[in-house]
Amino acid sequence: MAEVTFLADHAFLPDGWGQNVLIRVDTHGIIEAVEPNAGNTGGAERLRGATLPGLPNLHSHTFQRGMAGLAERRGPAHDSFWSWREVMYRFVRVLTPDDVEAIAAMAMVEMLEGGFTSLAEFHYLHHAPDGAPYANPAEIAERIAAAAARTGIGLTLLPVLYTYGGFGSQPSGDGQRRFLNDLGGYFRLHEASAKALRDLPGSVVGVAPHSLRAVSPEQLNRLVDALPDGPIHIHIAEQMKEVEDCLAWCGRRPVAWLADNVTLSGRWTLIHATHMDEGEVAAVAASGAVAGLCPITEANLGDGVFEGIAFLGHQGRIGVGSDSNVEITAAGELRMLEYSQRLRHRGRNLLAGHEGASTGETLYRAALEGGRQALAQTVGAIAPGQRADLVVLDTAHPAFASGRPVDFLDAYVFGAGSEAVATVIVAGKPVVSDGRHRGRDPIVRRYRETLLRIIAS
Ligand code: NGQ
Ligand code: ZN
């Protein structure tokens, strides 16, 4: 890549909105210099509208994009997270590696168009449909890396350890066959996954015990000791049944058990962490771990409402993820996060922190910082040394009619959403223009063919 210089009408900088901001990007896609109120702008590429640091998407299972809209029909008994999971297991049964790649590419296109510039993929679909390992343990991990390379999204790949079917090392079920590894298998997968990312600039490999349901305490400790680098993500306390089963198993709630049994730190991201009592909220916030919130999926699955006010009150770190990818929108995740609090507490601007603060800006900033930490990538700010991941909003959208930068993030989060996303740049390279990913058409075509074949089978 050649060096490139952008000139942003408005840019969201670490200390607030700047005007006429020159952003110089080096040949590796890293920001070299940022200069507000620039005078000499010769040769710079103009970014009209409002330029944000792109938001990291800290939790996704891209294959689940293929089920969007296919699990919303009422079943024979009470529909819940657990009945949805059975539908998901049936979907998983038929996916080939080619299918996974086609669906992942589609989801990544939509992420970029929806304002996400990087992604932590929580990847647990490892084996053939009958559960037999592929000759290459990273067969499917390579497909995810290929989709990231093709679409241009920044990837943190989290190969998942999944061994058991429930608390107390219960046997796994048939629907989980494609996910399973023992620790030895996991270490081989992890190594092969790291190799699969070798040619993907800026990518990161992390560690992901699926949940306290799927790994044993011994495995969890050996995993953390044996792999001292990279972020660690775990699903936790998403459903009340999970809390009840954990209490029955060990007498402690999931988050409390985890806080007692591992050293929580900035390396950790706790996905969902929906059901926490006051002590758990305080412990996670104090640890520096990120709460990885997936508000649209949590609403879709009927999980419950995150302890947002208390957690932010303790200066807890948050980020957002698109998880099941039923709808893919960065602004929409932040909106749902705030709206769930409003519905529950019957108030407004509940996560803004202090009088006069913008809710959209507060949440966007928090999700940049939490996202950067969760992905362990050098992203999330328009500042020297950071990767040039930029989302340019079209301020000609009616939601921005006030024209005042102080309103821009509220207009984006609450007014316009993804409709305002005009240009998206990853590592200095434009991947979305006029709201459309540059490689969209063939990816959509292949996605449609894939879905039709899956539905016919
Ligand atoms: C997953 N998804 O791994 O895809 C989970 C469901 C489970 C969400 N939790 C399966 N949203 O947790 O057992
Ligand atoms: Zn998940």
Coordinates of C-alpha atoms and ligand atoms in Angstrom, one line a residue:
M1 CA 0.0 0.0 0.0
A2 CA 1.2 3.5 -0.7
E3 CA 1.1 6.2 1.9
V4 CA -2.2 8.1 1.9
T5 CA -3.4 11.3 3.6
F6 CA -7.1 11.9 4.4
L7 CA -8.7 15.2 5.2
A8 CA -11.7 14.8 7.4
D9 CA -14.3 17.6 7.6
H10 CA -15.0 16.4 11.2
A11 CA -13.1 13.7 13.0
F12 CA -13.8 12.2 16.5
L13 CA -10.5 12.5 18.2
P14 CA -9.5 11.2 21.7
D15 CA -10.3 14.7 23.2
G16 CA -13.4 15.4 21.1
W17 CA -14.5 16.6 17.6
G18 CA -11.8 18.2 15.5
Q19 CA -12.4 20.1 12.2
N20 CA -10.4 19.8 9.0
V21 CA -8.3 17.0 10.3
L22 CA -5.4 15.7 8.3
I23 CA -4.9 12.0 8.9
R24 CA -1.6 10.7 7.5
V25 CA -1.4 6.9 7.1
D26 CA 1.8 4.9 6.4
T27 CA 2.3 2.1 4.0
H28 CA 1.2 -0.5 6.6
G29 CA -2.1 1.2 7.2
I30 CA -1.0 2.8 10.6
I31 CA -1.8 6.4 11.4
E32 CA 1.4 8.4 11.4
A33 CA 0.1 11.9 12.2
V34 CA -3.1 13.7 13.0
E35 CA -3.4 17.4 12.5
P36 CA -6.6 19.3 13.2
N37 CA -7.3 22.7 11.6
A38 CA -5.0 21.8 8.8
G39 CA -4.0 24.6 6.5
N40 CA -2.0 22.9 3.7
T41 CA -4.3 20.1 2.4
G42 CA -2.8 19.6 -1.1
G43 CA -3.3 16.0 -2.4
A44 CA -5.3 14.8 0.6
E45 CA -8.3 12.5 0.0
R46 CA -11.3 14.4 1.4
L47 CA -13.6 12.6 3.9
R48 CA -16.8 14.6 3.8
G49 CA -19.1 14.3 6.8
A50 CA -18.1 12.9 10.2
T51 CA -15.2 10.4 10.6
L52 CA -15.2 8.0 13.6
P53 CA -12.8 5.4 14.6
G54 CA -14.4 2.2 13.4
L55 CA -16.0 0.1 16.2
P56 CA -14.6 -3.3 17.0
N57 CA -17.2 -6.1 17.1
L58 CA -16.1 -8.1 20.1
H59 CA -18.2 -11.3 19.7
S60 CA -19.6 -13.1 16.7
H61 CA -20.4 -16.6 15.4
T62 CA -20.5 -15.7 11.7
F63 CA -22.1 -18.9 10.6
Q64 CA -25.2 -18.0 12.6
R65 CA -25.9 -15.2 10.0
G66 CA -27.2 -18.0 7.8
M67 CA -30.1 -18.6 10.3
A68 CA -31.2 -15.0 10.5
G69 CA -35.0 -15.0 10.2
L70 CA -35.2 -18.8 10.2
A71 CA -35.7 -19.3 13.9
E72 CA -38.6 -16.9 14.5
R73 CA -41.5 -19.3 14.0
R74 CA -43.3 -20.6 17.1
G75 CA -42.4 -24.1 18.2
P76 CA -44.5 -26.8 19.9
A77 CA -43.6 -25.9 23.5
H78 CA -42.3 -22.8 25.2
D79 CA -39.7 -21.2 22.9
S80 CA -36.5 -20.1 24.7
F81 CA -32.8 -19.7 24.3
W82 CA -32.6 -23.5 24.7
S83 CA -35.1 -24.3 21.9
W84 CA -33.2 -21.8 19.7
R85 CA -30.0 -23.6 20.5
E86 CA -31.6 -26.9 19.2
V87 CA -32.5 -25.1 15.9
M88 CA -28.9 -23.8 15.7
Y89 CA -27.6 -27.3 16.2
R90 CA -29.7 -28.6 13.3
F91 CA -28.4 -25.8 11.1
V92 CA -24.8 -26.6 12.1
R93 CA -25.3 -30.3 11.1
V94 CA -25.3 -29.5 7.3
L95 CA -22.7 -26.8 6.9
T96 CA -19.6 -27.6 4.8
P97 CA -16.4 -25.6 5.1
D98 CA -17.3 -23.8 1.8
D99 CA -20.7 -22.9 3.3
V100 CA -19.0 -21.5 6.4
E101 CA -16.8 -19.4 4.3
A102 CA -19.6 -18.1 2.1
I103 CA -21.7 -17.2 5.2
A104 CA -18.7 -15.6 7.0
A105 CA -17.9 -13.4 4.0
M106 CA -21.5 -12.2 3.8
A107 CA -21.6 -11.4 7.6
M108 CA -18.3 -9.6 7.4
V109 CA -19.5 -7.5 4.4
E110 CA -22.6 -6.5 6.5
M111 CA -20.4 -5.8 9.6
L112 CA -18.3 -3.4 7.5
E113 CA -21.4 -1.7 6.0
G114 CA -22.8 -1.6 9.5
G115 CA -19.9 0.4 11.0
F116 CA -17.7 -2.4 12.5
T117 CA -14.1 -2.5 11.2
S118 CA -12.7 -5.4 13.2
L119 CA -14.1 -8.6 14.6
A120 CA -13.5 -11.1 17.3
E121 CA -14.8 -14.4 15.9
F122 CA -15.6 -16.9 18.7
H123 CA -15.0 -20.0 16.6
Y124 CA -16.2 -23.3 17.8
L125 CA -17.3 -25.2 14.6
H126 CA -14.2 -27.3 14.1
H127 CA -15.0 -30.8 12.8
A128 CA -16.9 -32.6 10.1
P129 CA -20.7 -33.2 10.5
D130 CA -20.2 -36.6 12.1
G131 CA -17.7 -35.2 14.6
A132 CA -14.6 -36.6 12.9
P133 CA -11.7 -34.2 12.8
Y134 CA -10.7 -32.8 9.4
A135 CA -7.2 -33.7 8.4
N136 CA -6.3 -30.1 9.0
P137 CA -7.5 -29.0 12.4
A138 CA -7.7 -25.4 11.1
E139 CA -9.9 -26.4 8.1
I140 CA -12.7 -24.1 9.1
A141 CA -10.5 -21.5 10.9
E142 CA -8.8 -21.0 7.5
R143 CA -12.1 -20.4 5.9
I144 CA -12.8 -17.6 8.4
A145 CA -9.4 -16.1 7.8
A146 CA -10.0 -16.3 4.0
A147 CA -13.4 -14.4 4.4
A148 CA -11.6 -11.8 6.5
A149 CA -8.9 -11.4 3.9
R150 CA -11.4 -11.1 1.2
T151 CA -13.6 -8.5 2.9
G152 CA -10.9 -6.6 4.6
I153 CA -12.2 -6.7 8.2
G154 CA -9.6 -6.9 11.0
L155 CA -9.7 -10.3 12.6
T156 CA -9.1 -11.6 16.1
L157 CA -9.7 -15.3 15.9
L158 CA -10.7 -17.1 19.1
P159 CA -10.5 -20.8 18.7
V160 CA -12.9 -22.3 21.2
L161 CA -12.3 -25.2 23.7
Y162 CA -15.6 -27.1 24.0
T163 CA -15.5 -30.5 25.8
Y164 CA -18.6 -31.1 27.9
G165 CA -22.3 -30.8 27.7
G166 CA -23.0 -29.1 31.1
F167 CA -21.6 -28.1 34.5
G168 CA -19.7 -30.9 36.3
S169 CA -18.2 -32.4 33.1
Q170 CA -21.5 -33.8 31.8
P171 CA -21.3 -35.7 28.6
S172 CA -21.8 -33.7 25.4
G173 CA -24.9 -34.2 23.2
D174 CA -25.1 -35.2 19.5
G175 CA -25.7 -31.6 18.4
Q176 CA -22.3 -30.6 19.9
R177 CA -20.2 -33.2 18.0
R178 CA -18.6 -30.7 15.6
F179 CA -17.4 -28.5 18.5
L180 CA -15.5 -31.0 20.7
N181 CA -11.9 -31.2 21.6
D182 CA -9.9 -32.4 24.6
L183 CA -7.0 -30.2 25.7
G184 CA -4.5 -31.9 23.4
G185 CA -6.7 -31.4 20.4
Y186 CA -7.2 -27.8 21.4
F187 CA -3.5 -27.0 21.6
R188 CA -3.1 -28.5 18.0
L189 CA -6.1 -26.4 16.9
H190 CA -4.7 -23.3 18.5
E191 CA -1.3 -23.7 16.8
A192 CA -2.9 -24.4 13.4
S193 CA -5.2 -21.4 13.9
A194 CA -2.2 -19.1 14.5
K195 CA -0.6 -20.4 11.3
A196 CA -3.9 -19.8 9.4
L197 CA -3.5 -16.1 10.3
R198 CA 0.1 -15.8 9.3
D199 CA -0.6 -13.9 6.1
L200 CA -3.4 -11.7 7.5
P201 CA -1.8 -8.4 8.6
G202 CA -2.8 -7.1 12.1
S203 CA -4.6 -10.3 13.0
V204 CA -4.5 -11.7 16.5
V205 CA -5.2 -15.2 17.9
G206 CA -6.8 -15.6 21.4
V207 CA -8.1 -18.2 23.7
A208 CA -11.8 -19.1 24.3
P209 CA -13.1 -21.6 26.8
H210 CA -16.7 -21.8 25.5
S211 CA -18.4 -21.5 28.9
L212 CA -18.3 -23.0 32.4
R213 CA -20.8 -25.5 30.9
A214 CA -18.4 -26.7 28.3
V215 CA -15.0 -26.9 30.1
S216 CA -13.8 -28.2 33.5
P217 CA -12.1 -26.1 36.1
E218 CA -8.9 -28.1 35.5
Q219 CA -9.0 -27.4 31.8
L220 CA -9.7 -23.8 32.4
N221 CA -6.6 -23.4 34.5
R222 CA -4.3 -25.4 32.2
L223 CA -5.5 -23.4 29.2
V224 CA -4.7 -20.0 30.8
D225 CA -1.3 -21.2 32.0
A226 CA -0.3 -22.9 28.8
L227 CA -1.3 -20.0 26.5
P228 CA -0.1 -16.8 28.3
D229 CA -0.6 -14.5 25.3
G230 CA -3.7 -13.2 23.6
P231 CA -7.1 -12.2 24.8
I232 CA -9.3 -14.7 26.7
H233 CA -13.1 -14.8 26.0
I234 CA -15.8 -16.9 27.7
H235 CA -19.6 -16.9 27.6
I236 CA -21.0 -16.5 31.1
A237 CA -24.2 -16.0 33.0
E238 CA -26.4 -15.4 29.9
Q239 CA -29.4 -17.4 31.0
M240 CA -31.0 -17.8 34.4
K241 CA -30.9 -21.6 33.9
E242 CA -27.2 -21.3 33.6
V243 CA -27.0 -19.5 36.9
E244 CA -29.3 -22.1 38.6
D245 CA -27.3 -25.0 37.2
C246 CA -24.0 -23.4 38.3
L247 CA -25.4 -22.9 41.9
A248 CA -26.6 -26.6 41.9
W249 CA -23.1 -27.7 40.8
C250 CA -20.8 -25.6 43.1
G251 CA -23.0 -23.4 45.3
R252 CA -21.7 -20.3 43.6
R253 CA -23.0 -18.1 40.8
P254 CA -21.1 -18.3 37.5
V255 CA -19.4 -14.9 37.6
A256 CA -18.6 -15.3 41.3
W257 CA -17.1 -18.7 40.7
L258 CA -15.0 -17.4 37.8
A259 CA -13.7 -14.5 39.8
D260 CA -12.7 -16.9 42.6
N261 CA -11.1 -19.5 40.4
V262 CA -9.1 -17.5 37.8
T263 CA -7.2 -14.2 37.9
L264 CA -9.6 -11.9 36.1
S265 CA -7.7 -9.0 34.4
G266 CA -7.7 -6.9 31.3
R267 CA -6.9 -10.1 29.3
W268 CA -10.4 -11.3 29.9
T269 CA -13.7 -10.6 28.1
L270 CA -16.8 -12.0 29.8
I271 CA -19.4 -12.4 27.1
H272 CA -23.0 -11.4 28.1
A273 CA -22.4 -11.4 31.9
T274 CA -26.1 -10.7 32.1
H275 CA -27.0 -12.1 35.4
M276 CA -24.7 -10.6 38.1
D277 CA -25.4 -9.6 41.7
E278 CA -23.8 -6.5 43.3
G279 CA -20.7 -8.3 44.4
E280 CA -20.2 -9.8 40.9
V281 CA -20.6 -6.4 39.3
A282 CA -18.1 -4.9 41.6
A283 CA -15.6 -7.7 41.2
V284 CA -15.7 -7.7 37.3
A285 CA -15.5 -3.9 37.1
A286 CA -12.5 -3.8 39.5
S287 CA -10.7 -6.6 37.6
G288 CA -10.4 -4.6 34.4
A289 CA -12.1 -7.3 32.4
V290 CA -14.4 -6.3 29.6
A291 CA -18.1 -7.2 29.7
G292 CA -18.8 -8.2 26.1
L293 CA -22.4 -7.2 25.5
C294 CA -24.5 -8.4 22.6
P295 CA -27.7 -6.4 23.2
I296 CA -29.5 -7.3 19.9
T297 CA -28.8 -11.1 20.3
E298 CA -29.6 -10.9 24.0
A299 CA -33.0 -9.4 23.2
N300 CA -33.6 -11.9 20.4
L301 CA -32.8 -14.9 22.7
G302 CA -34.7 -13.6 25.7
D303 CA -31.6 -13.5 27.9
G304 CA -32.4 -10.7 30.3
V305 CA -31.0 -7.2 30.8
F306 CA -27.4 -6.4 31.7
E307 CA -26.7 -4.5 35.0
G308 CA -25.7 -1.5 32.9
I309 CA -26.2 1.3 35.4
A310 CA -24.4 -0.5 38.3
F311 CA -21.6 -1.8 36.1
L312 CA -20.8 1.6 34.5
G313 CA -21.2 3.2 37.9
H314 CA -18.3 1.0 39.0
Q315 CA -16.3 2.2 36.0
G316 CA -16.7 -1.2 34.4
R317 CA -15.4 -1.7 30.9
I318 CA -17.8 -2.6 28.1
G319 CA -17.8 -3.4 24.4
V320 CA -20.4 -4.7 22.0
G321 CA -20.7 -7.7 19.7
S322 CA -23.1 -8.9 17.1
D323 CA -23.1 -12.5 18.4
S324 CA -25.8 -14.4 16.5
N325 CA -25.7 -11.8 13.7
V326 CA -29.5 -11.8 13.4
E327 CA -29.1 -8.1 12.7
I328 CA -25.7 -6.5 12.1
T329 CA -25.3 -2.9 13.1
A330 CA -22.8 -1.2 15.4
A331 CA -25.0 1.8 16.2
G332 CA -28.0 -0.6 16.7
E333 CA -26.1 -2.5 19.4
L334 CA -25.4 0.6 21.4
R335 CA -29.1 1.8 20.9
M336 CA -30.4 -1.5 22.2
L337 CA -28.1 -1.4 25.1
E338 CA -29.4 2.0 26.3
Y339 CA -33.1 1.1 25.4
S340 CA -33.0 -2.1 27.4
Q341 CA -32.0 0.0 30.4
R342 CA -34.8 2.5 29.7
L343 CA -37.4 -0.2 29.4
R344 CA -36.3 -1.8 32.6
H345 CA -35.7 1.3 34.8
R346 CA -38.3 3.6 33.2
G347 CA -35.9 6.4 32.7
R348 CA -33.9 8.1 29.9
N349 CA -30.2 8.7 29.2
L350 CA -29.3 6.1 31.8
L351 CA -25.8 5.2 30.6
A352 CA -24.6 8.7 29.9
G353 CA -22.8 9.0 33.2
H354 CA -23.2 12.7 34.1
E355 CA -25.4 15.7 33.5
G356 CA -24.9 17.1 30.1
A357 CA -23.1 14.0 28.7
S358 CA -24.3 12.6 25.3
T359 CA -25.5 9.0 25.6
G360 CA -24.4 8.1 22.1
E361 CA -21.0 9.6 22.6
T362 CA -20.5 8.0 26.0
L363 CA -21.4 4.6 24.7
Y364 CA -19.4 4.9 21.5
R365 CA -16.3 5.9 23.4
A366 CA -16.7 3.1 25.9
A367 CA -17.2 0.5 23.2
L368 CA -14.1 1.7 21.3
E369 CA -12.0 1.3 24.4
G370 CA -13.5 -2.0 25.5
G371 CA -13.4 -3.3 22.0
R372 CA -9.8 -2.5 21.5
Q373 CA -8.9 -4.3 24.8
A374 CA -11.1 -7.3 23.9
L375 CA -9.6 -7.7 20.4
A376 CA -6.1 -6.9 21.5
Q377 CA -5.6 -4.9 18.3
T378 CA -4.1 -1.4 18.0
V379 CA -7.4 0.2 17.0
G380 CA -10.1 2.4 18.4
A381 CA -8.7 5.9 18.2
I382 CA -7.8 8.4 15.5
A383 CA -4.3 8.9 16.8
P384 CA -0.7 8.2 15.8
G385 CA 0.2 4.5 16.1
Q386 CA -3.3 3.3 15.7
R387 CA -4.5 1.3 12.6
A388 CA -6.4 3.6 10.3
D389 CA -9.8 2.0 10.8
L390 CA -12.3 4.8 10.0
V391 CA -16.1 5.0 9.6
V392 CA -17.3 8.1 7.7
L393 CA -20.9 9.2 8.4
D394 CA -22.9 11.0 5.8
T395 CA -24.0 14.1 7.7
A396 CA -26.4 15.0 4.9
H397 CA -28.7 12.3 6.4
P398 CA -31.7 14.2 7.9
A399 CA -30.8 12.9 11.4
F400 CA -27.7 15.2 11.3
A401 CA -29.8 18.3 10.4
S402 CA -28.6 20.2 13.5
G403 CA -25.2 20.3 11.9
R404 CA -23.5 20.4 15.4
P405 CA -20.7 17.9 16.0
V406 CA -21.8 17.5 19.7
D407 CA -25.0 15.9 18.3
F408 CA -23.3 13.6 15.8
L409 CA -23.0 10.5 17.9
D410 CA -26.6 10.7 19.2
A411 CA -27.8 11.3 15.6
Y412 CA -25.9 8.2 14.5
V413 CA -26.8 5.9 17.4
F414 CA -30.4 7.0 17.9
G415 CA -31.4 8.6 14.7
A416 CA -29.8 7.2 11.6
G417 CA -28.0 4.0 12.5
S418 CA -26.2 2.1 9.7
E419 CA -28.0 4.2 7.0
A420 CA -25.5 7.0 7.8
V421 CA -22.4 4.8 7.2
A422 CA -21.0 6.1 3.9
T423 CA -17.4 5.2 3.7
V424 CA -15.5 2.6 5.7
I425 CA -11.7 2.3 5.7
V426 CA -9.7 -0.5 7.2
A427 CA -5.9 -0.1 7.6
G428 CA -6.0 3.0 5.4
K429 CA -7.9 1.1 2.6
P430 CA -11.5 2.0 1.6
V431 CA -13.6 -1.2 1.7
V432 CA -17.1 0.5 1.7
S433 CA -18.1 3.4 -0.5
D434 CA -21.5 5.0 -0.7
G435 CA -22.6 2.5 2.0
R436 CA -21.8 -0.6 -0.1
H437 CA -18.9 -3.0 0.3
R438 CA -16.8 -2.9 -2.8
G439 CA -16.9 -6.7 -3.1
R440 CA -20.5 -7.1 -2.2
D441 CA -22.1 -8.6 -5.4
P442 CA -20.3 -11.9 -5.8
I443 CA -20.4 -12.4 -2.0
V444 CA -24.2 -12.0 -1.9
R445 CA -24.6 -14.2 -5.0
R446 CA -22.6 -17.0 -3.4
Y447 CA -24.4 -16.5 -0.1
R448 CA -27.8 -16.9 -1.7
E449 CA -26.7 -20.1 -3.5
T450 CA -25.4 -21.5 -0.2
L451 CA -28.6 -20.7 1.7
L452 CA -30.8 -22.3 -1.0
R453 CA -28.7 -25.4 -0.9
I454 CA -28.8 -25.6 2.9
I455 CA -32.6 -25.1 3.0
A456 CA -33.2 -27.8 0.3
S457 CA -31.2 -30.3 2.4
Ligands
NGQ1 C1 -23.2 -20.1 21.0 N1 -24.7 -18.4 21.6 O1 -22.2 -20.7 21.4 O2 -23.4 -19.9 19.8 C2 -24.2 -19.7 22.1 C3 -25.3 -20.7 22.2 C4 -24.5 -22.1 24.1 C5 -25.2 -17.6 22.5 N2 -25.0 -17.8 23.8 C6 -24.8 -22.0 22.7 N3 -25.8 -16.5 22.2 O3 -24.3 -21.1 24.8 O4 -24.5 -23.2 24.6
ZN2 ZN -21.7 -16.3 21.6

